[in-house]
Short mmCIF file of N, CA and C in Angstrom, two decimals:
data_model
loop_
_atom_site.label_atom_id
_atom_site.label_comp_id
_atom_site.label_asym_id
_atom_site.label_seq_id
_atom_site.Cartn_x
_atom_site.Cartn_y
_atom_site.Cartn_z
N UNK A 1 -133.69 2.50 -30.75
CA UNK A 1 -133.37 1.90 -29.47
C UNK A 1 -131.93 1.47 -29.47
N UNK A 2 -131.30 1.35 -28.33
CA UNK A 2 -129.83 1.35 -28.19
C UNK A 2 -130.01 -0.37 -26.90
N UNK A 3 -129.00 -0.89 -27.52
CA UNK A 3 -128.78 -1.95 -26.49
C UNK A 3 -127.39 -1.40 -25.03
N UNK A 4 -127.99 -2.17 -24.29
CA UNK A 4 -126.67 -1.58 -22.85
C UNK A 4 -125.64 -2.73 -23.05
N UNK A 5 -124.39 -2.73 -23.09
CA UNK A 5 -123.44 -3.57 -22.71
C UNK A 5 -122.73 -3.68 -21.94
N UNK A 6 -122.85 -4.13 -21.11
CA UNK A 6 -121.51 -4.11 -19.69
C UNK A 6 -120.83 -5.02 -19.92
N UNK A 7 -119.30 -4.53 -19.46
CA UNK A 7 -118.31 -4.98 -19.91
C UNK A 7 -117.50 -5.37 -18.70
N UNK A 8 -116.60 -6.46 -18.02
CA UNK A 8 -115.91 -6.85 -17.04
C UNK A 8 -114.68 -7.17 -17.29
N UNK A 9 -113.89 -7.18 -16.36
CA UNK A 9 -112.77 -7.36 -16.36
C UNK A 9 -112.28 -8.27 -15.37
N UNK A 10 -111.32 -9.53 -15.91
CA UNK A 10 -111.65 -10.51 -14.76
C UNK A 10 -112.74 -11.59 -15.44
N UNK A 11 -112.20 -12.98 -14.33
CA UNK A 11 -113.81 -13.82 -14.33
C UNK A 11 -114.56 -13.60 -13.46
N UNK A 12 -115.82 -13.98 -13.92
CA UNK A 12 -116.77 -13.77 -13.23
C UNK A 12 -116.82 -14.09 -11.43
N UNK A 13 -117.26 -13.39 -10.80
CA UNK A 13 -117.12 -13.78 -9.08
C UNK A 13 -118.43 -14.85 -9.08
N UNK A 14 -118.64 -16.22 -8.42
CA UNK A 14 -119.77 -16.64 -7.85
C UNK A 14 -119.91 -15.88 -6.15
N UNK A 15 -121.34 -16.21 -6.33
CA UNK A 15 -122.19 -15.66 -5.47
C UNK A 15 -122.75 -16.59 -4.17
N UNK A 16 -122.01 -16.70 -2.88
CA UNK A 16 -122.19 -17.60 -2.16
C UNK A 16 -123.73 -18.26 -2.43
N UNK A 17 -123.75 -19.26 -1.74
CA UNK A 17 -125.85 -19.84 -1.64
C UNK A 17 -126.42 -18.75 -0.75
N UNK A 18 -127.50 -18.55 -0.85
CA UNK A 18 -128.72 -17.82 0.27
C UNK A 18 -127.87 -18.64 1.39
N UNK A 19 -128.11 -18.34 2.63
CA UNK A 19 -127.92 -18.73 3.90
C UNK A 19 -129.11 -19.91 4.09
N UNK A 20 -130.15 -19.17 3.40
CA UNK A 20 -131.64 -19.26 3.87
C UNK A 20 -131.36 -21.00 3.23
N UNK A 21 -131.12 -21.21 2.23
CA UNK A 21 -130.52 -22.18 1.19
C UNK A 21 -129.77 -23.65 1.99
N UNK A 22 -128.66 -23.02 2.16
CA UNK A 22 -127.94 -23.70 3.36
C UNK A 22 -128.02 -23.95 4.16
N UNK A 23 -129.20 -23.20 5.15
CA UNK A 23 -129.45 -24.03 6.56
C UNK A 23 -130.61 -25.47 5.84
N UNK A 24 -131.53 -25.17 5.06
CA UNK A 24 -132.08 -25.95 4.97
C UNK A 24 -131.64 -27.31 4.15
N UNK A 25 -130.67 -26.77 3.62
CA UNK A 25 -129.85 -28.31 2.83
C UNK A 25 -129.08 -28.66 4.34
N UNK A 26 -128.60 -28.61 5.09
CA UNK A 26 -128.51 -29.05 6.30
C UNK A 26 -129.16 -29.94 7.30
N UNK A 27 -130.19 -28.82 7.51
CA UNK A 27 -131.25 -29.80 7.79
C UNK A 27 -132.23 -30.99 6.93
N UNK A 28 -132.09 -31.37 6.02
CA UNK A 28 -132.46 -32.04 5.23
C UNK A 28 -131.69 -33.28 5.28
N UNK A 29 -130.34 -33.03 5.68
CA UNK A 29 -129.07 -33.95 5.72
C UNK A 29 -128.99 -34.70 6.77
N UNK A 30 -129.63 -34.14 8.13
CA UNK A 30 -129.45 -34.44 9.65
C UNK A 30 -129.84 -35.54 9.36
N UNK A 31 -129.50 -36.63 10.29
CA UNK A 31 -129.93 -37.93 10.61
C UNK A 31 -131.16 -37.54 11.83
N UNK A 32 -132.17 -38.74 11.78
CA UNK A 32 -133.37 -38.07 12.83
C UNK A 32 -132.45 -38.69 13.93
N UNK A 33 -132.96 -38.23 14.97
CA UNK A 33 -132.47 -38.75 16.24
C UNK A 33 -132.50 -40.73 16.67
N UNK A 34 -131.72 -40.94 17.69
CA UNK A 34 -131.68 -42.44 17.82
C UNK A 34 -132.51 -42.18 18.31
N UNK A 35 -133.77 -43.07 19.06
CA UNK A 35 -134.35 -43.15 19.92
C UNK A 35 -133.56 -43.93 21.44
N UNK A 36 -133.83 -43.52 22.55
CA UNK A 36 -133.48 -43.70 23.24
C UNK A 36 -134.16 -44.22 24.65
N UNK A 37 -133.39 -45.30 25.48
CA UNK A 37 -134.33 -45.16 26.80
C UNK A 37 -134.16 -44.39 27.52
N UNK A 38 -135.74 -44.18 28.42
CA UNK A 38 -136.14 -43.03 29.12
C UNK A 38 -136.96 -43.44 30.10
N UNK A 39 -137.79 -42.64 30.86
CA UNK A 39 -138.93 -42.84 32.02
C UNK A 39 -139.29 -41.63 32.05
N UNK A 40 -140.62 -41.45 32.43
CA UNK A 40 -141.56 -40.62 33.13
C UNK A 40 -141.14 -40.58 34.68
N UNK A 41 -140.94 -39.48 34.75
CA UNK A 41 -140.69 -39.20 36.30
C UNK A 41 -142.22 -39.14 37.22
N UNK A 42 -143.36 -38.86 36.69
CA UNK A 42 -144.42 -38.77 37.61
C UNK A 42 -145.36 -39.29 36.34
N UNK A 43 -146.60 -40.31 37.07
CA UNK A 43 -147.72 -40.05 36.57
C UNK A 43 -148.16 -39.18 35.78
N UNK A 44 -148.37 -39.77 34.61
CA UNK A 44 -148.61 -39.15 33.27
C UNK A 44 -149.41 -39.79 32.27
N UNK A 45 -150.22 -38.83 31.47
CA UNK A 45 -150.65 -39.25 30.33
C UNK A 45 -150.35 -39.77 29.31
N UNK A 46 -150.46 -41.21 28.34
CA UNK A 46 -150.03 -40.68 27.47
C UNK A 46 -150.75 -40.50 26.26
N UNK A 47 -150.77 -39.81 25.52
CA UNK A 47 -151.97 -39.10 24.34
C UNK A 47 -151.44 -40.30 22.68
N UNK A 48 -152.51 -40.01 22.33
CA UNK A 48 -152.08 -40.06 20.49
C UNK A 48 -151.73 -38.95 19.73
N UNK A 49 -151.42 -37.92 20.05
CA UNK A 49 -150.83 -36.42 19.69
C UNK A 49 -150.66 -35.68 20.67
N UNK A 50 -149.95 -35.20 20.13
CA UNK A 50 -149.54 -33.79 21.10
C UNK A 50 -150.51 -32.84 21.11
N UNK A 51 -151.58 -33.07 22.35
CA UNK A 51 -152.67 -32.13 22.49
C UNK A 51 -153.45 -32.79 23.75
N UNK A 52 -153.61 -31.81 24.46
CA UNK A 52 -154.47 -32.95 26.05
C UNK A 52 -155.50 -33.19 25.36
N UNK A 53 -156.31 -32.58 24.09
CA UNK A 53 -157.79 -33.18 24.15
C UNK A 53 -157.84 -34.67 22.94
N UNK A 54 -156.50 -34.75 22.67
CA UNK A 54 -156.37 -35.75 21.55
C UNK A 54 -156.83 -37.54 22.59
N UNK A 55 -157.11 -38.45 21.70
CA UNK A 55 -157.64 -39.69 22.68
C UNK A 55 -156.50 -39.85 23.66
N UNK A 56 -156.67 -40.44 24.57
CA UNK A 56 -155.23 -40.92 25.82
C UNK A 56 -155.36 -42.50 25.81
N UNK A 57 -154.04 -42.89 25.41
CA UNK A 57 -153.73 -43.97 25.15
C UNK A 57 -153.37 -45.14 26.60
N UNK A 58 -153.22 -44.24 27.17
CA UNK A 58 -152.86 -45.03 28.83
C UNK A 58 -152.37 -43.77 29.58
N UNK A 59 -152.35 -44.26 31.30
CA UNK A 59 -152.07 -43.34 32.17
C UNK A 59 -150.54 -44.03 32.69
N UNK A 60 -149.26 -43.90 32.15
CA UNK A 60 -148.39 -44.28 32.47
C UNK A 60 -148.05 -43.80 34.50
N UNK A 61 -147.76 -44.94 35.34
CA UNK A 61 -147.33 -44.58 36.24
C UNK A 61 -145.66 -43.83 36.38
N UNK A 62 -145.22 -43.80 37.65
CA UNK A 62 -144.50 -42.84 37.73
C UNK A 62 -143.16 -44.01 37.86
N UNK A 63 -142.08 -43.32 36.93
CA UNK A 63 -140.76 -44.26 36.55
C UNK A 63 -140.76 -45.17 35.79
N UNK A 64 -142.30 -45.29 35.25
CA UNK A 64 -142.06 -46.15 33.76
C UNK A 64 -141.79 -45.99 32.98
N UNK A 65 -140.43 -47.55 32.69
CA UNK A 65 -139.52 -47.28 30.79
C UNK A 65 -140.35 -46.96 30.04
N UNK A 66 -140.04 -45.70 29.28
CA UNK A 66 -140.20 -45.52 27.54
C UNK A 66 -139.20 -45.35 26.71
N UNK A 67 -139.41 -45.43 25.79
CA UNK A 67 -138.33 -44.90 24.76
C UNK A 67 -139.16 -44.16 24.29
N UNK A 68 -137.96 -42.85 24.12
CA UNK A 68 -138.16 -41.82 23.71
C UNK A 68 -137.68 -41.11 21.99
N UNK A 69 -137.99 -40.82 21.31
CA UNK A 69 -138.11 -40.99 19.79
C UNK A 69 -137.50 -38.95 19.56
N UNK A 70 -138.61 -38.24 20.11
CA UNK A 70 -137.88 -36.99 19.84
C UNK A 70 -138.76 -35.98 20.94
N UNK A 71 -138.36 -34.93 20.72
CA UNK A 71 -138.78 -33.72 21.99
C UNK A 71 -139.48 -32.46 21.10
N UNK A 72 -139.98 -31.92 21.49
CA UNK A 72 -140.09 -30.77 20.81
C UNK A 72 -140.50 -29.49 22.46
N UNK A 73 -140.99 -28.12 22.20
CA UNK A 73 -140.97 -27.52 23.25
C UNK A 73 -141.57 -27.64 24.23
N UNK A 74 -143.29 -28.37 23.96
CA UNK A 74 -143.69 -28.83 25.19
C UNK A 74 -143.85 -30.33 25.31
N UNK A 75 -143.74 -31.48 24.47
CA UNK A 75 -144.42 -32.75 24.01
C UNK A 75 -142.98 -33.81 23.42
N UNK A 76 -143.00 -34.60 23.89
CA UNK A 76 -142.37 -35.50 23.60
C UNK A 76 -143.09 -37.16 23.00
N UNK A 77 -142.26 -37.37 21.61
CA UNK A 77 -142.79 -38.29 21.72
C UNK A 77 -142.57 -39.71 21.96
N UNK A 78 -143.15 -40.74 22.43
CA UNK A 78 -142.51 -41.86 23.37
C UNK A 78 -143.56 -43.39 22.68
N UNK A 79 -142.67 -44.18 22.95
CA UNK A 79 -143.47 -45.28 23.06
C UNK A 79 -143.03 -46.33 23.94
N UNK A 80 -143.96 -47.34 24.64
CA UNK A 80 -143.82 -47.96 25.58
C UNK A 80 -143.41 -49.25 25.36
N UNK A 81 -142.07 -49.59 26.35
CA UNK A 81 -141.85 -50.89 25.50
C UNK A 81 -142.92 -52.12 25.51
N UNK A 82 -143.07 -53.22 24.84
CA UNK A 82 -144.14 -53.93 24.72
C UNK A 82 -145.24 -53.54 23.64
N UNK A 83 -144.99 -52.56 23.33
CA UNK A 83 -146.34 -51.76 22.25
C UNK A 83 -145.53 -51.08 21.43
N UNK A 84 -146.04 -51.32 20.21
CA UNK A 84 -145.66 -50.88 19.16
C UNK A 84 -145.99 -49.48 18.55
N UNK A 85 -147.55 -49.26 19.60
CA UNK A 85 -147.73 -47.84 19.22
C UNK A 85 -146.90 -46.41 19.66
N UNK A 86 -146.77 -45.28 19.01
CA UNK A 86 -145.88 -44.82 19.23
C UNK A 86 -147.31 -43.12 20.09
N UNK A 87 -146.98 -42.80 20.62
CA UNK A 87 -147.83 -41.52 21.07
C UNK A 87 -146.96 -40.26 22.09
N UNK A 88 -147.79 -39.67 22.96
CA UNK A 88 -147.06 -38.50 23.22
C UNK A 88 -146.78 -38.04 25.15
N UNK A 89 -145.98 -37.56 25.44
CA UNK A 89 -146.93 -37.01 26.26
C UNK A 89 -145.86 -35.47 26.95
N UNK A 90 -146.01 -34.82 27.67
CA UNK A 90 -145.67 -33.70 28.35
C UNK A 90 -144.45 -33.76 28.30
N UNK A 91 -143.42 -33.10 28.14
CA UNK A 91 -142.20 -32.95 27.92
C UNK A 91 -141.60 -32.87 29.69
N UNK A 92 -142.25 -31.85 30.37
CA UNK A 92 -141.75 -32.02 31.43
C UNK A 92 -141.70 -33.48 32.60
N UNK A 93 -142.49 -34.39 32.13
CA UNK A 93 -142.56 -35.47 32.52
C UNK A 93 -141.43 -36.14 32.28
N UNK A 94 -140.56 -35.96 31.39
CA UNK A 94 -139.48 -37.51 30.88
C UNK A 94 -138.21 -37.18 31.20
N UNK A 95 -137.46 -38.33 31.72
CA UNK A 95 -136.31 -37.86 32.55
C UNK A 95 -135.22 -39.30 30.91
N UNK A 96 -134.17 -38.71 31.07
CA UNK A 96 -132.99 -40.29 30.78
C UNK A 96 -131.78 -39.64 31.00
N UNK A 97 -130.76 -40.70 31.06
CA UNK A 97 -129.51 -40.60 31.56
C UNK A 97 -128.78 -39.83 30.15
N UNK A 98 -127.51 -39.74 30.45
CA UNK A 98 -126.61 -38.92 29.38
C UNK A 98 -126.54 -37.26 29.70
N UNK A 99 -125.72 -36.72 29.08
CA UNK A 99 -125.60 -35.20 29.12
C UNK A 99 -126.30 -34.53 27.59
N UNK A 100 -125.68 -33.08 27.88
CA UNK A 100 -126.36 -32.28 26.65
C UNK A 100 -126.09 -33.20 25.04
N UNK A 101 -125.06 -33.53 25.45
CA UNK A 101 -124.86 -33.90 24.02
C UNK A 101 -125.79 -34.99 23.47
N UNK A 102 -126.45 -35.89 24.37
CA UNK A 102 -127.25 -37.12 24.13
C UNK A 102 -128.55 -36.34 24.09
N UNK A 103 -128.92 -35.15 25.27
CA UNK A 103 -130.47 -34.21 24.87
C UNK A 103 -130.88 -33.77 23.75
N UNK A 104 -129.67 -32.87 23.46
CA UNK A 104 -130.10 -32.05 22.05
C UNK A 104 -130.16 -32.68 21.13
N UNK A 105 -129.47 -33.69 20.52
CA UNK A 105 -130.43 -34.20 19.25
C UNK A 105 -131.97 -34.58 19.04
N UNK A 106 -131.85 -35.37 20.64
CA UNK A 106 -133.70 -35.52 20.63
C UNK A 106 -134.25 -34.31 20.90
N UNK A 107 -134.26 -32.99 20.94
CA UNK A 107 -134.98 -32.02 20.85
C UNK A 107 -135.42 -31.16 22.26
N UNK A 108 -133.82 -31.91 23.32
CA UNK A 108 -134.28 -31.44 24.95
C UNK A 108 -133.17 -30.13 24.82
N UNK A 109 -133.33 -29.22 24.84
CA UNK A 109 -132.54 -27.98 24.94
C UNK A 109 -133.68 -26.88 25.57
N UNK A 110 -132.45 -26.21 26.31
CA UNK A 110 -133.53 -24.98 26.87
C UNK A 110 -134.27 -25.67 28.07
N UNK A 111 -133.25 -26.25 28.85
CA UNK A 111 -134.54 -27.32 30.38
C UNK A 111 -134.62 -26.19 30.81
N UNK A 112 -135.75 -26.17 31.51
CA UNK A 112 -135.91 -25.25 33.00
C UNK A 112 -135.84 -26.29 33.94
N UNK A 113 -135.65 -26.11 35.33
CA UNK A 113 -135.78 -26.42 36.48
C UNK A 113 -136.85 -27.30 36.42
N UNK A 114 -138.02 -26.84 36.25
CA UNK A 114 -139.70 -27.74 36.89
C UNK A 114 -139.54 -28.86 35.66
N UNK A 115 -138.14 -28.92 34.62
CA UNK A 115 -138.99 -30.62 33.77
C UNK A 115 -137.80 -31.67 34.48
N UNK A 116 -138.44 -32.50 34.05
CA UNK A 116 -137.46 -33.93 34.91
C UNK A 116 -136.11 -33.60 34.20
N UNK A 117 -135.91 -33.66 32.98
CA UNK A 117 -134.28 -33.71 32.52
C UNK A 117 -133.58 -32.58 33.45
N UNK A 118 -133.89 -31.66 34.13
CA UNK A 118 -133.06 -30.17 34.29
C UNK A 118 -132.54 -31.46 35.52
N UNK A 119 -130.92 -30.91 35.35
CA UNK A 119 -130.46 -31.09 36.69
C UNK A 119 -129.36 -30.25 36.08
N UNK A 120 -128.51 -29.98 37.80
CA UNK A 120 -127.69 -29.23 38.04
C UNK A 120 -126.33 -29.48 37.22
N UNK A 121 -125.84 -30.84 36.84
CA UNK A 121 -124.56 -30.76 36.05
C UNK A 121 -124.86 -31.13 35.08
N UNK A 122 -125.86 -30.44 34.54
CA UNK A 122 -126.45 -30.34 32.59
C UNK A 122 -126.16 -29.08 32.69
N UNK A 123 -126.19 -27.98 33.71
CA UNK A 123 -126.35 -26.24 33.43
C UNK A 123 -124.93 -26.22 33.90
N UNK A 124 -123.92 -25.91 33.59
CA UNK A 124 -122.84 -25.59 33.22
C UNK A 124 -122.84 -24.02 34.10
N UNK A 125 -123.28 -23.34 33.62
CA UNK A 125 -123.59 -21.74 33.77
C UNK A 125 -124.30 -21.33 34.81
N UNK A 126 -124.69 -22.68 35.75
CA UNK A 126 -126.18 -22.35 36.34
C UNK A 126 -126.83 -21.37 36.36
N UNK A 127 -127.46 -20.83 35.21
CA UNK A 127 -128.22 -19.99 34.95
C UNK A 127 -130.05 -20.80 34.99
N UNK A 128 -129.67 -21.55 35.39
CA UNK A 128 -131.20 -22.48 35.45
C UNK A 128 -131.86 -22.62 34.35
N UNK A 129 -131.40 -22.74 33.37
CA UNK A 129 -131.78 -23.50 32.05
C UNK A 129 -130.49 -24.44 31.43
N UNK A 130 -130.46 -25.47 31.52
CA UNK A 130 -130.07 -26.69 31.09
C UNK A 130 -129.76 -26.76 29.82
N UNK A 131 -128.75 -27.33 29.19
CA UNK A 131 -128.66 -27.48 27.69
C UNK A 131 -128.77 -26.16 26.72
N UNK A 132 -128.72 -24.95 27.12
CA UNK A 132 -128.83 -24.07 26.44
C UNK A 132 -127.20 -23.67 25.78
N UNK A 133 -127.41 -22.57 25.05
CA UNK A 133 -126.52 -22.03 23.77
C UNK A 133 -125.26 -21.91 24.35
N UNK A 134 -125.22 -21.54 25.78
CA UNK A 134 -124.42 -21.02 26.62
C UNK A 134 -123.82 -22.38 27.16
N UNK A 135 -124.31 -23.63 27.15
CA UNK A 135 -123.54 -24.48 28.05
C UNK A 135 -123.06 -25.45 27.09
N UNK A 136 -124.24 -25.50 25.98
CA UNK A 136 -123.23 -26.21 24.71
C UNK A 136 -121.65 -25.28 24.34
N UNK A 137 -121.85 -23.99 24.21
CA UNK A 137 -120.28 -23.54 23.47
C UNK A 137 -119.40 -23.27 24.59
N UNK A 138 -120.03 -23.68 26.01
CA UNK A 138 -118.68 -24.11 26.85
C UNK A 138 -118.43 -25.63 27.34
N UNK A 139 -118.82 -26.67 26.03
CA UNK A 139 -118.08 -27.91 26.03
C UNK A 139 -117.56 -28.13 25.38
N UNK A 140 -117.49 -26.88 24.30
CA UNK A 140 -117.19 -27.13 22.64
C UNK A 140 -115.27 -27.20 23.42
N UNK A 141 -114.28 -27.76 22.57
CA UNK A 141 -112.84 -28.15 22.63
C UNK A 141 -112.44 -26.57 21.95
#
């Protein structure tokens, strides 16, 4: 049997990280979102999970303060001031002040029209989605 030797010339090159690597040491790094105040624009549920058949914790009326904790694509989650419990309810229900830059950390990107956050000088592009890819990299400096 014969051994192989490879031989170089030069030091050795490193090998960037996986990508795959780096996004997730990233995200690992993020700070979670502030929570923030907010309201329900209409009569709404609000659940103990994100799921209509999960228990319902109260039927919030329409324009009542919450604070709002984070978003995801359909469910947001909120808690009411006075109560300590924290629960959920419909994403298209919750409206608060600020622009994209105050949405997207809590997890509001991609509005359409029919949820309370969409309004007209969040869409940049008026392409009728709010906070998207397109209206963040035309605020970027």
């Amino acid at each position: 049997m014969s051994a192989l030797t490879v031989h170089t010339q030069g030091p050795p090159t490193q090998t960037a990280p996986p990508r795959t690597i780096t996004t997730l040491a990233a995200l690992n790094l993020a700070a979670p979102p502030t929570p923030t105040a907010a309201w329900v624009t209409v009569q709404t549920t609000w659940y103990t999970r994100p799921d209509p058949r999960s228990p319902k914790l109260q039927l919030l009326p329409a324009r009542r303060a919450v604070t709002l904790h984070r978003c995801f694509e359909r469910w947001c989650e909120v808690s009411v001031p006075g109560n300590d419990r924290r629960g959920w309810v419909m994403r298209p229900t919750v409206d608060l002040k600020g622009d994209c830059a105050v949405l997207v950390p809590l997890g509001l990107k991609d509005l359409r029209r029919s949820e309370g956050t969409y309004s007209a000088a969040r869409d940049l592009n008026h392409n009728g989605r709010a906070c998207d890819r397109e209206d963040l990299l035309a605020t970027r400096p």
